[in-house]
Short mmCIF file of N, CA and C in Angstrom, two decimals:
data_model
loop_
_atom_site.label_atom_id
_atom_site.label_comp_id
_atom_site.label_asym_id
_atom_site.label_seq_id
_atom_site.Cartn_x
_atom_site.Cartn_y
_atom_site.Cartn_z
N MET B 208 -67.59 90.96 -106.16
CA MET B 208 -66.60 91.10 -105.42
C MET B 208 -66.78 92.61 -104.84
N THR B 209 -66.96 92.97 -103.46
CA THR B 209 -67.16 94.32 -103.28
C THR B 209 -65.98 95.17 -103.19
N ARG B 210 -66.78 96.43 -103.37
CA ARG B 210 -66.09 97.38 -103.53
C ARG B 210 -64.99 97.81 -102.16
N ARG B 211 -64.05 98.21 -101.70
CA ARG B 211 -63.31 98.66 -100.42
C ARG B 211 -63.39 99.74 -100.27
N ASN B 212 -63.36 100.40 -98.88
CA ASN B 212 -63.26 101.83 -98.99
C ASN B 212 -61.91 102.58 -99.70
N HIS B 213 -61.82 103.59 -99.93
CA HIS B 213 -60.52 104.21 -100.00
C HIS B 213 -60.16 105.00 -98.87
N VAL B 214 -59.14 105.13 -97.54
CA VAL B 214 -59.40 105.56 -96.30
C VAL B 214 -57.93 106.86 -97.27
N LEU B 215 -57.97 108.03 -96.97
CA LEU B 215 -57.09 108.73 -96.89
C LEU B 215 -56.42 108.98 -95.75
N ALA B 216 -55.33 108.36 -95.09
CA ALA B 216 -54.56 108.42 -93.86
C ALA B 216 -53.84 109.76 -93.79
N VAL B 217 -53.99 110.76 -93.30
CA VAL B 217 -53.05 112.15 -92.89
C VAL B 217 -52.89 112.28 -91.99
N SER B 218 -51.26 113.11 -92.30
CA SER B 218 -51.05 113.55 -90.59
C SER B 218 -49.09 114.05 -91.08
N SER B 219 -49.27 115.36 -90.64
CA SER B 219 -47.94 115.95 -89.98
C SER B 219 -46.58 114.70 -90.09
N ALA B 220 -45.76 115.03 -89.87
CA ALA B 220 -44.76 113.99 -90.59
C ALA B 220 -44.08 114.05 -88.66
N GLY B 221 -43.26 113.04 -88.23
CA GLY B 221 -43.10 113.53 -86.26
C GLY B 221 -43.85 112.67 -85.84
N GLY B 222 -44.25 112.84 -84.80
CA GLY B 222 -44.85 111.94 -83.54
C GLY B 222 -46.03 111.64 -84.33
N HIS B 223 -46.91 112.96 -84.84
CA HIS B 223 -48.85 113.05 -85.69
C HIS B 223 -48.08 111.35 -86.65
N TRP B 224 -47.18 111.36 -87.29
CA TRP B 224 -47.20 110.33 -88.05
C TRP B 224 -46.86 109.06 -87.35
N VAL B 225 -45.48 108.66 -86.22
CA VAL B 225 -45.87 107.69 -85.54
C VAL B 225 -47.19 107.13 -85.15
N GLN B 226 -48.05 108.53 -84.82
CA GLN B 226 -49.43 107.34 -84.26
C GLN B 226 -50.37 107.36 -85.10
N LEU B 227 -50.38 108.13 -86.48
CA LEU B 227 -51.20 107.08 -87.41
C LEU B 227 -50.59 105.99 -87.37
N MET B 228 -49.64 105.90 -87.86
CA MET B 228 -48.69 104.19 -88.34
C MET B 228 -49.40 103.30 -87.10
N ARG B 229 -49.62 103.62 -85.58
CA ARG B 229 -50.19 102.44 -85.02
C ARG B 229 -51.43 102.24 -85.44
N LEU B 230 -52.17 103.18 -85.97
CA LEU B 230 -53.54 102.53 -86.54
C LEU B 230 -53.34 102.03 -87.36
N ARG B 231 -52.86 101.54 -88.35
CA ARG B 231 -53.01 100.63 -89.45
C ARG B 231 -53.87 99.65 -89.71
N PRO B 232 -53.93 98.99 -88.40
CA PRO B 232 -54.83 97.92 -88.43
C PRO B 232 -56.13 98.32 -88.98
N ALA B 233 -56.50 99.45 -88.17
CA ALA B 233 -57.70 99.64 -88.40
C ALA B 233 -58.33 99.74 -89.95
N TRP B 234 -57.35 99.80 -90.69
CA TRP B 234 -58.06 99.65 -92.13
C TRP B 234 -57.91 99.04 -92.58
N ASP B 235 -57.12 97.73 -92.62
CA ASP B 235 -56.92 96.48 -93.07
C ASP B 235 -57.49 96.09 -94.40
N ASP B 236 -58.72 96.38 -94.52
CA ASP B 236 -59.76 95.88 -95.55
C ASP B 236 -59.73 97.17 -96.51
N CYS B 237 -59.44 98.13 -96.43
CA CYS B 237 -59.29 99.14 -97.35
C CYS B 237 -58.11 99.50 -98.29
N VAL B 238 -58.03 100.41 -99.05
CA VAL B 238 -57.40 100.99 -100.02
C VAL B 238 -56.78 102.12 -99.18
N VAL B 239 -56.20 102.41 -98.90
CA VAL B 239 -55.00 103.28 -98.41
C VAL B 239 -54.47 104.05 -98.88
N THR B 240 -54.52 105.45 -99.14
CA THR B 240 -53.52 106.22 -99.48
C THR B 240 -52.82 107.42 -98.43
N TYR B 241 -51.97 107.27 -98.14
CA TYR B 241 -51.02 107.94 -96.81
C TYR B 241 -50.64 109.25 -97.30
N VAL B 242 -50.80 110.65 -96.54
CA VAL B 242 -50.82 111.71 -97.25
C VAL B 242 -49.60 112.51 -95.92
N THR B 243 -48.16 112.92 -95.75
CA THR B 243 -47.89 113.53 -95.01
C THR B 243 -46.67 114.74 -95.36
N THR B 244 -46.06 115.10 -94.73
CA THR B 244 -45.05 116.07 -95.12
C THR B 244 -42.91 115.68 -95.19
N ASP B 245 -42.99 114.21 -94.95
CA ASP B 245 -42.08 113.99 -94.97
C ASP B 245 -41.50 112.67 -96.47
N ALA B 246 -41.15 113.22 -97.50
CA ALA B 246 -40.70 112.52 -98.60
C ALA B 246 -40.28 111.16 -98.28
N GLY B 247 -39.19 111.05 -96.97
CA GLY B 247 -39.05 109.70 -96.31
C GLY B 247 -39.56 108.85 -95.87
N LEU B 248 -41.17 109.50 -95.55
CA LEU B 248 -42.13 108.04 -95.54
C LEU B 248 -42.52 107.26 -96.18
N GLU B 249 -42.32 107.94 -97.40
CA GLU B 249 -42.62 106.78 -98.11
C GLU B 249 -42.14 105.55 -98.48
N LYS B 250 -40.65 105.43 -97.98
CA LYS B 250 -40.05 104.08 -97.64
C LYS B 250 -40.11 103.14 -96.51
N VAL B 251 -41.40 103.60 -95.22
CA VAL B 251 -41.78 103.23 -94.31
C VAL B 251 -43.26 102.53 -94.71
N ILE B 252 -44.08 102.93 -95.50
CA ILE B 252 -45.37 102.48 -96.26
C ILE B 252 -44.77 101.48 -97.39
N ARG B 253 -43.73 102.10 -98.06
CA ARG B 253 -43.37 100.37 -99.16
C ARG B 253 -43.09 99.54 -98.43
N LYS B 254 -42.42 99.81 -97.17
CA LYS B 254 -42.27 98.40 -96.59
C LYS B 254 -42.92 97.59 -95.88
N HIS B 255 -44.33 98.34 -95.57
CA HIS B 255 -45.29 97.90 -94.40
C HIS B 255 -46.55 97.72 -95.25
N GLU B 256 -46.93 98.51 -96.25
CA GLU B 256 -48.64 97.91 -97.11
C GLU B 256 -47.60 97.26 -98.13
N ARG B 257 -48.87 96.73 -98.96
CA ARG B 257 -48.50 95.99 -100.54
C ARG B 257 -48.21 96.78 -101.29
N LEU B 258 -47.27 96.80 -101.68
CA LEU B 258 -47.14 97.90 -102.98
C LEU B 258 -48.00 98.19 -104.08
N ASP B 259 -48.59 97.30 -104.58
CA ASP B 259 -49.94 97.53 -105.42
C ASP B 259 -51.13 98.09 -104.60
N GLU B 260 -51.29 98.61 -103.74
CA GLU B 260 -52.36 98.76 -102.87
C GLU B 260 -51.90 100.22 -102.27
N ALA B 261 -51.15 100.57 -101.83
CA ALA B 261 -50.99 101.92 -100.53
C ALA B 261 -50.65 102.81 -101.67
N GLY B 262 -51.19 103.77 -101.30
CA GLY B 262 -50.55 105.10 -102.15
C GLY B 262 -49.94 106.04 -101.29
N PHE B 263 -49.23 107.01 -101.98
CA PHE B 263 -48.22 107.84 -101.10
C PHE B 263 -48.73 109.28 -101.68
N CYS B 264 -48.29 110.28 -100.98
CA CYS B 264 -48.45 111.69 -101.46
C CYS B 264 -48.03 112.53 -100.64
N LEU B 265 -47.02 113.30 -101.28
CA LEU B 265 -46.19 114.33 -100.87
C LEU B 265 -46.67 115.56 -100.99
N ILE B 266 -47.21 116.30 -99.54
CA ILE B 266 -47.16 117.58 -99.39
C ILE B 266 -46.37 118.72 -98.62
N THR B 267 -46.49 119.84 -98.89
CA THR B 267 -45.42 120.89 -97.78
C THR B 267 -45.63 120.78 -96.65
N GLU B 268 -44.89 120.73 -95.90
CA GLU B 268 -44.81 121.05 -94.50
C GLU B 268 -44.82 122.88 -94.23
N ALA B 269 -45.94 123.26 -93.05
CA ALA B 269 -46.39 124.14 -92.98
C ALA B 269 -46.87 123.99 -91.16
N ASN B 270 -46.57 125.19 -90.46
CA ASN B 270 -47.49 125.42 -89.59
C ASN B 270 -48.37 127.18 -89.35
N ARG B 271 -48.78 127.38 -88.41
CA ARG B 271 -49.49 128.31 -88.44
C ARG B 271 -49.18 129.93 -88.71
N TRP B 272 -47.52 129.73 -88.80
CA TRP B 272 -46.78 131.39 -89.02
C TRP B 272 -46.48 130.92 -90.22
N GLN B 273 -46.53 130.16 -91.16
CA GLN B 273 -46.03 130.33 -92.45
C GLN B 273 -47.38 130.36 -93.37
N LYS B 274 -47.94 130.96 -93.51
CA LYS B 274 -49.13 131.23 -93.91
C LYS B 274 -49.30 131.30 -95.96
N ALA B 275 -48.47 131.23 -95.77
CA ALA B 275 -48.11 130.91 -98.13
C ALA B 275 -48.04 129.67 -97.96
N ARG B 276 -46.86 128.94 -96.74
CA ARG B 276 -47.05 127.42 -96.95
C ARG B 276 -48.34 126.57 -96.74
N LEU B 277 -49.05 127.31 -96.30
CA LEU B 277 -50.18 126.74 -95.53
C LEU B 277 -51.08 126.84 -96.90
N VAL B 278 -51.18 127.72 -97.66
CA VAL B 278 -51.94 127.88 -99.08
C VAL B 278 -51.84 127.10 -99.64
N LYS B 279 -49.79 126.97 -99.89
CA LYS B 279 -49.66 125.84 -100.95
C LYS B 279 -49.97 124.32 -100.13
N GLN B 280 -49.84 123.91 -98.95
CA GLN B 280 -50.65 122.45 -98.48
C GLN B 280 -51.93 122.80 -98.34
N LEU B 281 -52.43 123.54 -98.58
CA LEU B 281 -54.28 122.98 -98.89
C LEU B 281 -54.28 123.07 -100.39
N ILE B 282 -53.57 123.90 -101.27
CA ILE B 282 -53.73 123.55 -102.37
C ILE B 282 -53.71 122.24 -102.71
N GLU B 283 -52.65 121.65 -102.66
CA GLU B 283 -51.77 120.34 -102.63
C GLU B 283 -52.74 119.38 -102.09
N LEU B 284 -53.26 119.36 -101.16
CA LEU B 284 -54.28 118.87 -100.73
C LEU B 284 -55.59 118.68 -101.31
N LEU B 285 -55.99 119.60 -101.98
CA LEU B 285 -57.55 119.65 -102.42
C LEU B 285 -56.76 118.95 -103.83
N ILE B 286 -55.60 118.87 -104.67
CA ILE B 286 -55.28 118.24 -105.83
C ILE B 286 -55.22 116.94 -105.46
N VAL B 287 -54.88 116.40 -104.30
CA VAL B 287 -55.28 114.74 -104.22
C VAL B 287 -56.14 114.43 -104.06
N PHE B 288 -57.35 115.27 -103.20
CA PHE B 288 -58.92 114.86 -102.85
C PHE B 288 -59.54 114.74 -104.42
N ILE B 289 -59.23 115.81 -105.47
CA ILE B 289 -59.56 115.72 -106.37
C ILE B 289 -59.51 114.29 -107.56
N ARG B 290 -58.36 113.72 -107.17
CA ARG B 290 -57.78 112.88 -108.00
C ARG B 290 -58.04 110.94 -107.26
N ILE B 291 -57.94 111.27 -105.72
CA ILE B 291 -58.52 110.24 -104.98
C ILE B 291 -60.07 109.96 -104.58
N ARG B 292 -60.74 111.05 -104.38
CA ARG B 292 -62.34 111.16 -103.93
C ARG B 292 -62.31 109.88 -102.57
N PRO B 293 -61.66 110.09 -101.66
CA PRO B 293 -61.87 109.22 -100.85
C PRO B 293 -63.03 109.06 -99.90
N GLU B 294 -63.24 107.88 -99.27
CA GLU B 294 -64.46 108.06 -98.63
C GLU B 294 -64.77 108.19 -97.73
N VAL B 295 -62.96 107.60 -96.84
CA VAL B 295 -62.92 108.18 -95.52
C VAL B 295 -61.51 108.95 -95.39
N VAL B 296 -61.95 109.38 -94.34
CA VAL B 296 -60.25 110.54 -93.68
C VAL B 296 -59.80 110.36 -92.61
N VAL B 297 -58.72 109.63 -92.40
CA VAL B 297 -58.49 109.90 -90.79
C VAL B 297 -56.84 110.75 -90.88
N THR B 298 -56.89 111.48 -89.40
CA THR B 298 -55.98 112.03 -89.47
C THR B 298 -55.30 111.94 -87.50
N THR B 299 -54.71 112.10 -87.55
CA THR B 299 -54.00 112.34 -85.75
C THR B 299 -53.04 113.98 -85.76
N GLY B 300 -53.26 114.79 -86.66
CA GLY B 300 -52.97 116.16 -86.65
C GLY B 300 -52.56 117.13 -87.53
N ALA B 301 -51.95 118.07 -87.00
CA ALA B 301 -51.61 119.50 -87.12
C ALA B 301 -52.39 119.68 -88.51
N ALA B 302 -51.79 120.92 -89.24
CA ALA B 302 -52.25 121.33 -89.86
C ALA B 302 -52.60 120.61 -91.40
N PRO B 303 -52.00 119.40 -91.76
CA PRO B 303 -52.29 118.94 -92.70
C PRO B 303 -53.68 117.93 -92.61
N GLY B 304 -53.88 117.95 -91.34
CA GLY B 304 -55.02 117.30 -90.77
C GLY B 304 -56.23 118.18 -90.96
N TYR B 305 -55.76 118.62 -90.04
CA TYR B 305 -57.22 119.93 -90.42
C TYR B 305 -57.33 120.14 -91.39
N PHE B 306 -56.96 120.60 -92.33
CA PHE B 306 -56.86 121.01 -93.97
C PHE B 306 -58.27 119.85 -94.85
N ALA B 307 -57.07 118.25 -94.40
CA ALA B 307 -58.00 117.45 -94.71
C ALA B 307 -59.26 117.25 -93.80
N LEU B 308 -59.83 117.12 -92.92
CA LEU B 308 -60.84 117.45 -92.68
C LEU B 308 -61.95 117.81 -93.14
N ARG B 309 -61.80 119.27 -93.54
CA ARG B 309 -62.47 120.28 -94.39
C ARG B 309 -62.59 119.69 -95.41
N LEU B 310 -61.54 119.28 -96.26
CA LEU B 310 -61.64 118.94 -97.34
C LEU B 310 -62.41 117.59 -97.55
N GLY B 311 -62.37 117.07 -97.07
CA GLY B 311 -63.07 115.67 -96.74
C GLY B 311 -64.48 115.94 -96.40
N ARG B 312 -64.95 116.82 -96.15
CA ARG B 312 -66.53 117.45 -95.81
C ARG B 312 -66.83 117.67 -96.86
N LEU B 313 -66.19 118.70 -97.56
CA LEU B 313 -66.89 119.63 -98.99
C LEU B 313 -66.65 118.12 -100.02
N PHE B 314 -66.22 117.19 -99.56
CA PHE B 314 -66.06 115.41 -101.30
C PHE B 314 -66.96 114.65 -100.59
N GLY B 315 -67.87 115.04 -99.10
CA GLY B 315 -68.41 114.41 -98.81
C GLY B 315 -68.10 112.79 -98.28
N ALA B 316 -66.57 112.74 -97.62
CA ALA B 316 -66.52 111.76 -97.28
C ALA B 316 -66.73 111.79 -95.76
N ARG B 317 -66.01 110.66 -94.95
CA ARG B 317 -66.54 110.37 -93.58
C ARG B 317 -65.31 110.86 -92.67
N THR B 318 -65.23 111.61 -91.67
CA THR B 318 -63.95 112.17 -91.24
C THR B 318 -63.85 111.73 -89.34
N ILE B 319 -62.33 111.62 -89.39
CA ILE B 319 -62.15 111.71 -88.33
C ILE B 319 -60.93 112.07 -87.76
N TRP B 320 -60.86 112.61 -86.70
CA TRP B 320 -60.29 112.96 -86.09
C TRP B 320 -59.38 112.59 -84.62
N ILE B 321 -58.28 112.74 -84.50
CA ILE B 321 -57.90 111.70 -83.52
C ILE B 321 -56.60 112.38 -83.09
N ASP B 322 -56.96 113.39 -82.02
CA ASP B 322 -56.24 114.17 -80.99
C ASP B 322 -54.69 113.54 -80.66
N SER B 323 -53.31 114.34 -81.08
CA SER B 323 -52.32 113.03 -80.25
C SER B 323 -51.81 113.28 -79.04
N ILE B 324 -51.27 112.21 -78.74
CA ILE B 324 -51.02 111.84 -77.42
C ILE B 324 -50.73 112.76 -76.47
N ALA B 325 -49.16 113.55 -77.18
CA ALA B 325 -49.02 114.45 -76.70
C ALA B 325 -49.86 115.72 -75.68
N ASN B 326 -51.15 115.97 -76.63
CA ASN B 326 -51.58 116.87 -75.77
C ASN B 326 -52.51 116.61 -74.56
N GLY B 327 -51.84 116.36 -73.61
CA GLY B 327 -52.54 115.88 -72.59
C GLY B 327 -52.97 116.76 -71.10
N ALA B 328 -52.99 118.09 -71.61
CA ALA B 328 -53.58 119.08 -70.95
C ALA B 328 -54.92 119.68 -71.34
N GLU B 329 -55.18 119.58 -72.90
CA GLU B 329 -55.57 120.11 -73.78
C GLU B 329 -55.95 119.68 -75.09
N MET B 330 -57.33 120.23 -75.77
CA MET B 330 -57.34 119.50 -76.83
C MET B 330 -55.90 120.78 -77.77
N SER B 331 -55.03 120.05 -78.92
CA SER B 331 -54.19 120.67 -79.73
C SER B 331 -55.20 122.08 -80.05
N LEU B 332 -54.28 122.97 -80.98
CA LEU B 332 -55.48 124.15 -81.36
C LEU B 332 -55.99 123.42 -83.03
N SER B 333 -55.57 122.66 -83.61
CA SER B 333 -55.97 122.14 -84.45
C SER B 333 -56.91 121.15 -84.30
N GLY B 334 -57.11 120.33 -83.44
CA GLY B 334 -58.06 119.00 -83.11
C GLY B 334 -59.54 119.99 -82.40
N ARG B 335 -59.15 121.68 -81.94
CA ARG B 335 -60.28 122.25 -81.43
C ARG B 335 -61.10 122.92 -82.49
N GLN B 336 -59.83 123.10 -83.45
CA GLN B 336 -60.64 123.97 -85.25
C GLN B 336 -61.39 123.10 -86.13
N ALA B 337 -60.64 121.47 -85.54
CA ALA B 337 -61.42 120.76 -86.90
C ALA B 337 -62.32 120.25 -85.99
N ARG B 338 -62.60 119.84 -85.03
CA ARG B 338 -63.94 119.50 -84.46
C ARG B 338 -65.71 119.62 -85.33
N PRO B 339 -65.61 120.89 -85.71
CA PRO B 339 -67.13 120.88 -86.87
C PRO B 339 -67.07 120.12 -87.90
N TYR B 340 -65.85 119.76 -88.61
CA TYR B 340 -65.41 118.98 -89.61
C TYR B 340 -65.28 117.88 -89.35
N ALA B 341 -64.99 117.12 -87.94
CA ALA B 341 -65.38 115.09 -87.71
C ALA B 341 -66.39 114.67 -87.35
N ASP B 342 -66.43 113.86 -88.23
CA ASP B 342 -67.60 112.98 -87.45
C ASP B 342 -67.29 112.21 -86.18
N LEU B 343 -66.17 112.01 -86.63
CA LEU B 343 -65.89 110.85 -84.96
C LEU B 343 -64.53 112.04 -84.65
N TRP B 344 -64.70 112.58 -83.45
CA TRP B 344 -63.57 113.83 -82.74
C TRP B 344 -63.30 113.00 -81.56
N LEU B 345 -61.80 112.35 -81.76
CA LEU B 345 -61.54 111.41 -80.03
C LEU B 345 -60.26 112.43 -79.67
N THR B 346 -60.04 111.86 -78.56
CA THR B 346 -58.92 112.19 -77.57
C THR B 346 -58.10 110.92 -77.25
N GLN B 347 -56.84 111.14 -76.79
CA GLN B 347 -56.31 109.91 -76.34
C GLN B 347 -56.01 110.38 -74.90
N TRP B 348 -56.53 110.84 -74.29
CA TRP B 348 -56.66 111.33 -72.73
C TRP B 348 -58.24 110.85 -72.05
N GLU B 349 -58.34 110.23 -71.68
CA GLU B 349 -59.57 110.03 -70.83
C GLU B 349 -60.35 111.40 -70.45
N HIS B 350 -59.42 112.17 -69.17
CA HIS B 350 -60.23 112.92 -68.48
C HIS B 350 -60.33 114.44 -69.38
N LEU B 351 -59.83 113.99 -70.69
CA LEU B 351 -60.35 115.28 -71.86
C LEU B 351 -61.91 114.95 -71.95
N ALA B 352 -62.00 113.98 -72.63
CA ALA B 352 -63.33 113.61 -73.01
C ALA B 352 -64.73 114.61 -71.97
N SER B 353 -65.48 114.16 -73.18
CA SER B 353 -67.02 115.01 -72.22
C SER B 353 -67.78 114.35 -72.77
N PRO B 354 -68.84 115.10 -72.66
CA PRO B 354 -70.40 114.38 -73.26
C PRO B 354 -70.56 115.26 -74.47
N ASP B 355 -70.01 116.35 -74.97
CA ASP B 355 -70.02 117.42 -75.84
C ASP B 355 -68.68 116.82 -77.05
N GLY B 356 -68.24 115.77 -76.50
CA GLY B 356 -66.91 115.60 -77.29
C GLY B 356 -65.69 116.62 -76.95
N PRO B 357 -64.44 116.06 -77.51
CA PRO B 357 -64.01 114.54 -77.76
C PRO B 357 -64.78 113.11 -76.97
N ASP B 358 -64.47 112.27 -77.53
CA ASP B 358 -65.08 111.05 -76.98
C ASP B 358 -63.46 110.76 -77.08
N PHE B 359 -63.17 109.41 -76.07
CA PHE B 359 -62.03 108.97 -75.36
C PHE B 359 -62.31 107.03 -76.09
N LEU B 360 -61.74 106.80 -76.80
CA LEU B 360 -62.29 105.20 -76.87
C LEU B 360 -60.78 104.44 -76.68
N GLY B 361 -59.64 105.28 -76.03
CA GLY B 361 -58.64 104.52 -76.10
C GLY B 361 -57.24 104.98 -76.35
N ALA B 362 -56.33 105.02 -76.14
CA ALA B 362 -54.88 105.41 -76.76
C ALA B 362 -54.04 104.49 -77.74
N VAL B 363 -53.57 105.17 -78.55
CA VAL B 363 -52.54 104.87 -79.46
C VAL B 363 -51.78 103.70 -79.08
N LEU B 364 -50.69 104.54 -78.25
CA LEU B 364 -49.59 104.37 -77.38
C LEU B 364 -49.54 102.90 -76.23
#
């Protein structure tokens, strides 16, 4: 029996989550743990994934103006990494995704950042900051791609 990769799929709630869910077919052959900031989204996972395989972790919602909440979010993600030890981290963004990429690098995981489709004029702040920690750094807008990155491989919308 071959071992299946464990993917940690991370995003904030809202549009980032919607885009992450559209990527689900990419990890059909993997064990997946979803991490997000809205407890109600666990129902979405349980509805669409095999109950015995998909994991769900809830972390604190935070943004760049909520420093104490960001620290709490980082600690919660660290606990997830210690417990799960994923081989791959994929994120569509915001603060949880940024922290997940940083931790993914520390834990030796392959890391993928897919910037939000909403950022059509420029890469998001989180996306720009995540660049050094992403093995694959993607934009969903062809005109934002450059030889130094991010790369454009298509959009999820």
